Coordinates of C-alpha atoms in Angstrom, one line a residue:
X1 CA -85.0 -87.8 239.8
X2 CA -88.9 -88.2 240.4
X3 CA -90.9 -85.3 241.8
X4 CA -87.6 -84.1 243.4
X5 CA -88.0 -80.8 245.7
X6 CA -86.6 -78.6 248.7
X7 CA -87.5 -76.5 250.9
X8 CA -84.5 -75.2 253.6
X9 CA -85.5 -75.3 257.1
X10 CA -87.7 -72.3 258.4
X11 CA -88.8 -71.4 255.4
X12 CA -93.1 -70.9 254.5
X13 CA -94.8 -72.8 252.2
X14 CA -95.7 -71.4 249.2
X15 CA -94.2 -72.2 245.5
X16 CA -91.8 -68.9 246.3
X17 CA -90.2 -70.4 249.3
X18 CA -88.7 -73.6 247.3
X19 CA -85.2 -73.5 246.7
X20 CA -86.1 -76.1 244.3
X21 CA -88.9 -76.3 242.7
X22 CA -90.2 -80.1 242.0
X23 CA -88.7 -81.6 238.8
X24 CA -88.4 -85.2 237.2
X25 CA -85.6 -85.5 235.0
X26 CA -83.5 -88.5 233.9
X27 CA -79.7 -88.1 233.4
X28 CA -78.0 -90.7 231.6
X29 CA -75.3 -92.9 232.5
X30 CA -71.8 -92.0 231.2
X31 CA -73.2 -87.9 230.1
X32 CA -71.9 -84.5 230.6
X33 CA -74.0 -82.3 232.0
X34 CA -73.6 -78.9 233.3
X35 CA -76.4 -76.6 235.6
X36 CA -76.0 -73.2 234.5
X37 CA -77.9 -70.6 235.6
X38 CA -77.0 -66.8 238.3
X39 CA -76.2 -67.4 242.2
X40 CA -79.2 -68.5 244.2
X41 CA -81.2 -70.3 241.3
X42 CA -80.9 -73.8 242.7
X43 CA -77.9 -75.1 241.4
X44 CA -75.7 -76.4 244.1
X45 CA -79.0 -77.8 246.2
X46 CA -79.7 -79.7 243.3
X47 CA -76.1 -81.0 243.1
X48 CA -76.0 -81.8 246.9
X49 CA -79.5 -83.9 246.5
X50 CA -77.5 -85.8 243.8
X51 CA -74.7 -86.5 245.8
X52 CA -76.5 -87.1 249.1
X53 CA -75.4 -84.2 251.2
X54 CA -78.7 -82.7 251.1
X55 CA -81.8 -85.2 252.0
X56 CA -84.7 -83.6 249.6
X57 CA -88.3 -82.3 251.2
X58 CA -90.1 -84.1 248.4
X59 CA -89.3 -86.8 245.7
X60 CA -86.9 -89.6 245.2
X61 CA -83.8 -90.0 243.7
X62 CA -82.4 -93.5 241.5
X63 CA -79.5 -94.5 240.4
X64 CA -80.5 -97.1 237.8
X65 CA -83.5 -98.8 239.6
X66 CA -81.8 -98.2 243.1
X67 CA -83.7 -95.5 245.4
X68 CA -80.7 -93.7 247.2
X69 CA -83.0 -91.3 248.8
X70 CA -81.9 -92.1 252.1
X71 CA -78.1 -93.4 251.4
X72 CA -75.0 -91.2 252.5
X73 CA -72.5 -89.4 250.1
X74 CA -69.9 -92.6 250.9
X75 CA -72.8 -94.6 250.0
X76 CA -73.5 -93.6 246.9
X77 CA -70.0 -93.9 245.2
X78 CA -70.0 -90.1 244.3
X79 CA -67.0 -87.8 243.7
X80 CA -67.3 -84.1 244.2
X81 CA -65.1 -81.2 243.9
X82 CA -66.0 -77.9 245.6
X83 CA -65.6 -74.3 244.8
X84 CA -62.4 -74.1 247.1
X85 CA -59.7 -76.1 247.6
X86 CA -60.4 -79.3 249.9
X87 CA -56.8 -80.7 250.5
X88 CA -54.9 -81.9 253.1
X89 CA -52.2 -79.6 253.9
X90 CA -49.5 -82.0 255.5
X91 CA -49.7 -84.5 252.5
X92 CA -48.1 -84.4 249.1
X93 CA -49.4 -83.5 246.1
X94 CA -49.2 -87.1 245.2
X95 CA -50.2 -88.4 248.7
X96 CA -53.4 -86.3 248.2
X97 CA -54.2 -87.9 245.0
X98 CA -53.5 -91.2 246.4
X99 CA -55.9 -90.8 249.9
X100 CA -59.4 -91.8 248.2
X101 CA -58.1 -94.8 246.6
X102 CA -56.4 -96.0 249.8
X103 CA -59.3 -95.4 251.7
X104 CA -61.4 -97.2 248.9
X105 CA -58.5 -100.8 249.2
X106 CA -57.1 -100.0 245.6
X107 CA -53.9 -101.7 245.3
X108 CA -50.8 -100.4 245.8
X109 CA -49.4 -100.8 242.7
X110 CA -53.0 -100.2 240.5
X111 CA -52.5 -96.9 243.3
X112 CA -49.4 -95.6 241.9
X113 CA -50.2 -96.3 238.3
X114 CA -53.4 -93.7 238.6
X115 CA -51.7 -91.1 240.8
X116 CA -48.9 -90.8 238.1
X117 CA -51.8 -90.6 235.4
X118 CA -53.9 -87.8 237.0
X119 CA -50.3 -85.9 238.0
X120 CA -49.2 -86.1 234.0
X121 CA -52.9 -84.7 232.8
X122 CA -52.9 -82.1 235.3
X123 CA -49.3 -81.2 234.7
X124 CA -48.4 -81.4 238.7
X125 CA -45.8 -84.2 238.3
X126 CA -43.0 -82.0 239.2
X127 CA -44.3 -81.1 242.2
X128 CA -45.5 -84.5 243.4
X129 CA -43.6 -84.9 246.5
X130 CA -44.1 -80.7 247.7
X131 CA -46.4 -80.2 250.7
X132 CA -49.7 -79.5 249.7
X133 CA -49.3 -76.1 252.2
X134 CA -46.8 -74.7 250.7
X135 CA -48.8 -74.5 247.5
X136 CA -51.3 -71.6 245.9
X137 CA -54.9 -71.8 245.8
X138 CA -54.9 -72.5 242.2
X139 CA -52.9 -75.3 242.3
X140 CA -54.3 -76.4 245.1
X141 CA -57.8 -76.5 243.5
X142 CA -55.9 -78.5 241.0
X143 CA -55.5 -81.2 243.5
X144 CA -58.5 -81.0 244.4
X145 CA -59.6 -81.9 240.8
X146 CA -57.0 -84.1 240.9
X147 CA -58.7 -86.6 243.9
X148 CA -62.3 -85.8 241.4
X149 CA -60.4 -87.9 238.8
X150 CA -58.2 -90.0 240.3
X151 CA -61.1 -92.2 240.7
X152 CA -62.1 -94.5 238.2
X153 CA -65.1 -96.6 239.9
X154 CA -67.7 -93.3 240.6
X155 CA -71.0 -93.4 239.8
X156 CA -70.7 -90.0 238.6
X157 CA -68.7 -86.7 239.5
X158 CA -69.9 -83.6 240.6
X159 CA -68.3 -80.3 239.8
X160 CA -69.6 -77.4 241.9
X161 CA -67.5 -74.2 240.4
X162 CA -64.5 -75.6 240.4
X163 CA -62.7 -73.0 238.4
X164 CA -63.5 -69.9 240.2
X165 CA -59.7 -69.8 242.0
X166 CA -58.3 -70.8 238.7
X167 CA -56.0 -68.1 236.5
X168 CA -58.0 -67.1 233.3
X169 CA -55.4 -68.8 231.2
X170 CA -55.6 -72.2 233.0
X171 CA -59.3 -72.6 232.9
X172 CA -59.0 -72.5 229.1
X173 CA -56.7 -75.6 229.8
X174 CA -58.3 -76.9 232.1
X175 CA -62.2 -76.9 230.5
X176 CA -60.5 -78.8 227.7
X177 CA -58.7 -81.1 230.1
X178 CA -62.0 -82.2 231.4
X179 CA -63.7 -82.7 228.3
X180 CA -61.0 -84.8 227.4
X181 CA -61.3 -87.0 230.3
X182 CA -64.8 -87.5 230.1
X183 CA -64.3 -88.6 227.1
X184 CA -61.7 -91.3 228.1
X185 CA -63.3 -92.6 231.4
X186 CA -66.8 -92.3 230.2
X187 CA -67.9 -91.1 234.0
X188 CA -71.3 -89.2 234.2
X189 CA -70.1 -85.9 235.2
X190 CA -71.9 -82.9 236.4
X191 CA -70.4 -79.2 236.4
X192 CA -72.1 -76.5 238.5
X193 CA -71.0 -72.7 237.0
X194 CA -72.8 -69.4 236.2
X195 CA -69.9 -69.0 233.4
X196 CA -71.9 -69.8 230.1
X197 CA -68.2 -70.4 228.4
X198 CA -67.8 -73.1 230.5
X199 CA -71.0 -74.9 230.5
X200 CA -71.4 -74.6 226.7
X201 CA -67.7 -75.9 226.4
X202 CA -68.0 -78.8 228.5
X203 CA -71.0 -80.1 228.6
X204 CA -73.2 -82.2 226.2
X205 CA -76.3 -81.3 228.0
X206 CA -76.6 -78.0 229.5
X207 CA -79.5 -77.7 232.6
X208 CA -80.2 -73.5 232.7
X209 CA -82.1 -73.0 236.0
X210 CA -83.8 -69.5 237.5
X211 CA -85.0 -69.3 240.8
X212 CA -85.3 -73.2 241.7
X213 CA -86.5 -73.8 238.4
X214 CA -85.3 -75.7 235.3
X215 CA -85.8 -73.7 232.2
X216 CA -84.7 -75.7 229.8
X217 CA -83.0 -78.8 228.9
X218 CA -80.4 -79.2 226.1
X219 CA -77.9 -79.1 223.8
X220 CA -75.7 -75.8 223.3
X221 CA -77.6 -75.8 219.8
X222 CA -80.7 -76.1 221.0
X223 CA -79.9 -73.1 223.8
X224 CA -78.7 -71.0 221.2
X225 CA -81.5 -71.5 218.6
X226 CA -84.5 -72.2 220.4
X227 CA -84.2 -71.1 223.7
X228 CA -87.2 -71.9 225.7
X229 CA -87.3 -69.4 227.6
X230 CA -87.1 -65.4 227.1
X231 CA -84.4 -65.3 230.4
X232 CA -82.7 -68.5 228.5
X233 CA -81.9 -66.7 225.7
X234 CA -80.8 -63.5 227.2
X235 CA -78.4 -65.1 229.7
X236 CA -76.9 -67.1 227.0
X237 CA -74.9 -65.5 224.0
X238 CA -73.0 -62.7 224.4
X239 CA -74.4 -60.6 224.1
X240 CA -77.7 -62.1 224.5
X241 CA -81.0 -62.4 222.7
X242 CA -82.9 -59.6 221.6
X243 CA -86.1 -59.7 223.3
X244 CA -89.0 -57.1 221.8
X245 CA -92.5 -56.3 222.8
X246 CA -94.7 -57.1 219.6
X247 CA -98.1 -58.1 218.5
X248 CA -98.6 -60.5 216.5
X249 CA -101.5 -61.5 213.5
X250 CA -101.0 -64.5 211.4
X251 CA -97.7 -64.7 210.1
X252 CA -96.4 -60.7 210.9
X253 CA -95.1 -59.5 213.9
X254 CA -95.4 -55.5 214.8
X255 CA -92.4 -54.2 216.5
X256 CA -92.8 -50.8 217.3
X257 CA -95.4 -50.4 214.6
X258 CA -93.1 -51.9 212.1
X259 CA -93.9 -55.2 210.3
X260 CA -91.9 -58.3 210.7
X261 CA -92.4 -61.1 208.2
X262 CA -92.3 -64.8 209.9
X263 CA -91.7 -67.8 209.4
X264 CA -94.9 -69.4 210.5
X265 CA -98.6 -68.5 211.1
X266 CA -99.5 -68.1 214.6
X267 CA -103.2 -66.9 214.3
X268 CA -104.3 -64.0 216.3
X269 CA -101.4 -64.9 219.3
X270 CA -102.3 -63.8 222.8
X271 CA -101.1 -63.0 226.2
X272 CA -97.4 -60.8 226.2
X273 CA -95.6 -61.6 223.3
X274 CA -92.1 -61.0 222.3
X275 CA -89.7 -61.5 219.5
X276 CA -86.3 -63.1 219.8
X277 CA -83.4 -62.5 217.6
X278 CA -79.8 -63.1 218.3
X279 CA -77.7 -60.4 217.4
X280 CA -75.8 -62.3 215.1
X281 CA -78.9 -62.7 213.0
X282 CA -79.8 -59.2 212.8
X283 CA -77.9 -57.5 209.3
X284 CA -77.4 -53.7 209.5
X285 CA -77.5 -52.0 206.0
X286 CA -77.7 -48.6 204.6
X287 CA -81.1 -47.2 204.2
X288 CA -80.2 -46.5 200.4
X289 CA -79.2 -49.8 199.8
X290 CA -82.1 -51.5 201.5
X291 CA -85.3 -49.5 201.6
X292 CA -87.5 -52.2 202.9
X293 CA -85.5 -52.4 206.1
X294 CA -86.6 -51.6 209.8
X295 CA -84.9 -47.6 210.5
X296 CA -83.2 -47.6 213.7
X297 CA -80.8 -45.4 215.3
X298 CA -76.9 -46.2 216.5
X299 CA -76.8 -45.1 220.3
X300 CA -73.3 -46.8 220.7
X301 CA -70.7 -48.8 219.2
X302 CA -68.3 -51.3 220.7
X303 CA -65.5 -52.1 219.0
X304 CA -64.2 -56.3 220.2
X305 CA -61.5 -56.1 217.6
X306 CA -63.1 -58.8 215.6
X307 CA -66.1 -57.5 215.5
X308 CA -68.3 -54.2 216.7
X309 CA -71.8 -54.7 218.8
X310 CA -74.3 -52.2 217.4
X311 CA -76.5 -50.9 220.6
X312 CA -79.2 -50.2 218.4
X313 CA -82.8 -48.2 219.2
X314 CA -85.6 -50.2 216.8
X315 CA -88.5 -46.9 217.8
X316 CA -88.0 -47.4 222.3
X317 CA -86.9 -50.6 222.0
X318 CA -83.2 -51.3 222.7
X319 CA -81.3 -53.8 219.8
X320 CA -78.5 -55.3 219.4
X321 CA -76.6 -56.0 216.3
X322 CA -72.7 -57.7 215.3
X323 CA -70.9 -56.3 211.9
X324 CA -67.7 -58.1 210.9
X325 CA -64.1 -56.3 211.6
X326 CA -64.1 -53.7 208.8
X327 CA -67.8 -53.0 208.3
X328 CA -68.3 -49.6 208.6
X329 CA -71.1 -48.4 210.4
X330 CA -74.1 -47.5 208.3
X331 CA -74.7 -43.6 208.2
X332 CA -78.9 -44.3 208.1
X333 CA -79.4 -47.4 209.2
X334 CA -81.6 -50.2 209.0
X335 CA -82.0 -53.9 210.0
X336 CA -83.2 -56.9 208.7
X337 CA -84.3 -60.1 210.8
X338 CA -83.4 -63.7 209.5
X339 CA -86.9 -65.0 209.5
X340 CA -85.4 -68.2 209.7
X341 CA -84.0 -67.0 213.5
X342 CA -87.1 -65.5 214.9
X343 CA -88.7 -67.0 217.8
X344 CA -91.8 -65.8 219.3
X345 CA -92.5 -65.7 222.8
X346 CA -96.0 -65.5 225.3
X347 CA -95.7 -64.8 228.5
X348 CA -91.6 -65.4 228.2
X349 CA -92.2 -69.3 227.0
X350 CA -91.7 -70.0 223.4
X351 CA -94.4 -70.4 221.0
X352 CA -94.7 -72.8 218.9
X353 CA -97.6 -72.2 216.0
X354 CA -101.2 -73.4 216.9
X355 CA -100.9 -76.7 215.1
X356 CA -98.0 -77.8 217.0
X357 CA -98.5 -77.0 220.6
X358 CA -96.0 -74.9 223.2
X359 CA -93.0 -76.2 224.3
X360 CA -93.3 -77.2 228.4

C-alpha cells in the first residue's frame, strides 16, 4: 500500500473527515495479519481497498509489483468472508462449498476432493447434502467460511468479523481452526475484529487502528510490552495498561508526588507525559513488609477465580493491580512498579530516551 487514503463521498476536507488516514505499509506474502481496533476506526474500509470493493481517494495499491488500483474484486483473485452469512439458500452445504471452484473451472474430481476437505475441518460433513435454508446462522456462517477456504489459488483472504454469529464455544474452535489452516495452505490472510482474543490468537501481525489511523504495527509481544501508543495499550490486556499523569527528571518519574525509579534517563522530558504499567507488573505488598513502596488505597476487588483485579487509588489516580488465587488482600497497601515494565509516554506516543529517538 503507498500513500493509501479515503475519504467517503460528501464528506469535507480536512485530516478529521478521512475515514482513512494515508498510510504505506507492506504486508507480506503468505502472513497473518489481523486489524484490530473499536467500530468506526477504519478497519473494514481498509479491508475493502484491499480487496477492491472500495476504489481509494488517494494512493495505490500492489500486489507484488502489479498496481491493482483500478482492478475489480474478481480481478484480483481475493477471497472474503463477511460479518453475516453470504450463502445460497437452495444449495447444499456441499454445493455451496463447491460454487467458487466451479465458477473458477476446477475439476470435477480436484472439486470433490476439496469440498470433502473443508467439510471434515469444519465438522459439517454430516450435513453435506441439507439445504443451506434450513440451517442456523451459525452454521451458516460456517459455510460461509467454508467457500473462504475452500480455495486454494487466492492471493490472500479477508476476514471481516466473521465470528460475531458464532456460539462462544465454537469460536474457541474455530480461531484455532484457522490458525491451523493458515498454517497448512500458507494463504496471506487478513482478519478484521474488535475482539482482542481473537486478533492476538490468530494473527502473527496485529494492525491496532483508532479513528482511520494505524497505531501500531506488530507482534502480540511487542503490543503487550511496548505499546506505542497510550490508547494501544489500554485497549489491549485485560484489563489494560495503567496510564498515569507524571513528570519526569532524569531517570525518576513523579506520580502523584511519589518517586518512581526508571529504567532509563530521559533528561528533563517535555510535553504531557504518562507512565505505563500493565497490571500484571504492578506487586501489591503490605506496608510493613515493604516500606519503600508507593501507599495506595483498595477501592474494589474483583474476584476472576484465578486471580483478583485490585482497583487501586495511587493519590487521584486510578490503578490497577492482579494477585494470584489465594493472595490475600494487603490490609495497608502498597505497590511496586517493575522498572523493567515501565514505559513512558509524551503526548500519548512512547518515548524512547533522548539518545535513541521516538518511535513513529
Amino acid at each position: 500500500m503507498d500513500r493509501i487514503a479515503h475519504r467517503y463521498p460528501g464528506s469535507a476536507s480536512t485530516e478529521m473527515d478521512y475515514a482513512l488516514q494515508p498510510l504505506s505499509m507492506v504486508w507480506e506474502d503468505g502472513g497473518a495479519y489481523a486489524l484490530l481496533g473499536p467500530s468506526g476506526c477504519g478497519k473494514t474500509t481498509l479491508l475493502n481497498i484491499i480487496s477492491g470493493l472500495i476504489m481509494p481517494s488517494e494512493g495505490q495499491v500492489f500486489f507484488g509489483d502489479r498496481d491493482v488500483t483500478g482492478l475489480q474484486p474478481q480481478e484480483r483473485n481475493i477471497a472474503q468472508v463477511f460479518q453475516f452469512p453470504v450463502v445460497y439458500d437452495t444449495m447444499t452445504v456441499a454445493q455451496n462449498l463447491e460454487f467458487p471452484l466451479k465458477n473458477r473451472g476446477v475439476p470435477v474430481e480436484a472439486r470433490k476432493r476439496r469440498v470433502a476437505e473443508v467439510l471434515e475441518l469444519l465438522e459439517l460433513s454430516e450435513i453435506a447434502g441439507q439445504k443451506a435454508r434450513n440451517l442456523d446462522a451459525a452454521t451458516k456462517q460456517k459455510i460461509s467460511l467454508g467457500r473462504g477456504l475452500v480455495r486454494t489459488d487466492a492471493n490472500a483472504v479477508l476476514f471481516d468479523e466473521p465470528l460475531t454469529v458464532i456460539d462462544p464455544a465454537l469460536k474457541w474452535q474455530l480461531r484455532a481452526e484457522l490458525k491451523r489452516v493458515h498454517l497448512q495452505v500458507g494463504h496471506t490472510m487478513i482478519y478484521v475484529t474488535h475482539d482482542q482474543t481473537e486478533a492476538l490468537t490468530f494473527a502473527e501481525k496485529v494492525i491496532v487502528m483508532l479513528e482511520g489511523r494505524v497505531l501500531q504495527a506488530g507482534t502480540p509481544e511487542e503490543l503487550f510490552d511496548a505499546p506505542a501508543h497510550t490508547f494501544v495499550g489500554r485497549f489491549i490486556g485485560s484489563p489494560g495498561m495503567n496510564v498515569l499523569t507524571c513528570d519526569v527528571a532524569g531517570d525518576c518519574a513523579f506520580v502523584s508526588g511519589r518517586k518512581v525509579y526508571l529504567r532509563n534517563n530521559y533528561g528533563l522530558a517535555q510535553g504531557s507525559l504518562e507512565l505505563g504499567i500493565r497490571p500484571e507488573y504492578v506487586r501489591v505488598l503490605e506496608q510493613v513488609d515493604c516500606p519503600e513502596g508507593l501507599a495506595v488505597s483498595v477501592v474494589k476487588v474483583v474476584d476472576i477465580g484465578r486471580q483478583k483485579i485490585l482497583h487501586l487509588l495511587l493519590g487521584e489516580q486510578q490503578l490497577h493491580a492482579i494477585l494470584r488465587e489465594g493472595t490475600p488482600v494487603p490490609s495497608s497497601p502498597v505497590v511496586l512498579f517493575d522498572p523493567d515494565h515501565l514505559n513512558l509516554y509524551c503526548d500519548s506516543n512512547l518515548l524512547r530516551p533522548p539518545d535513541r529517538g521516538r518511535y513513529p
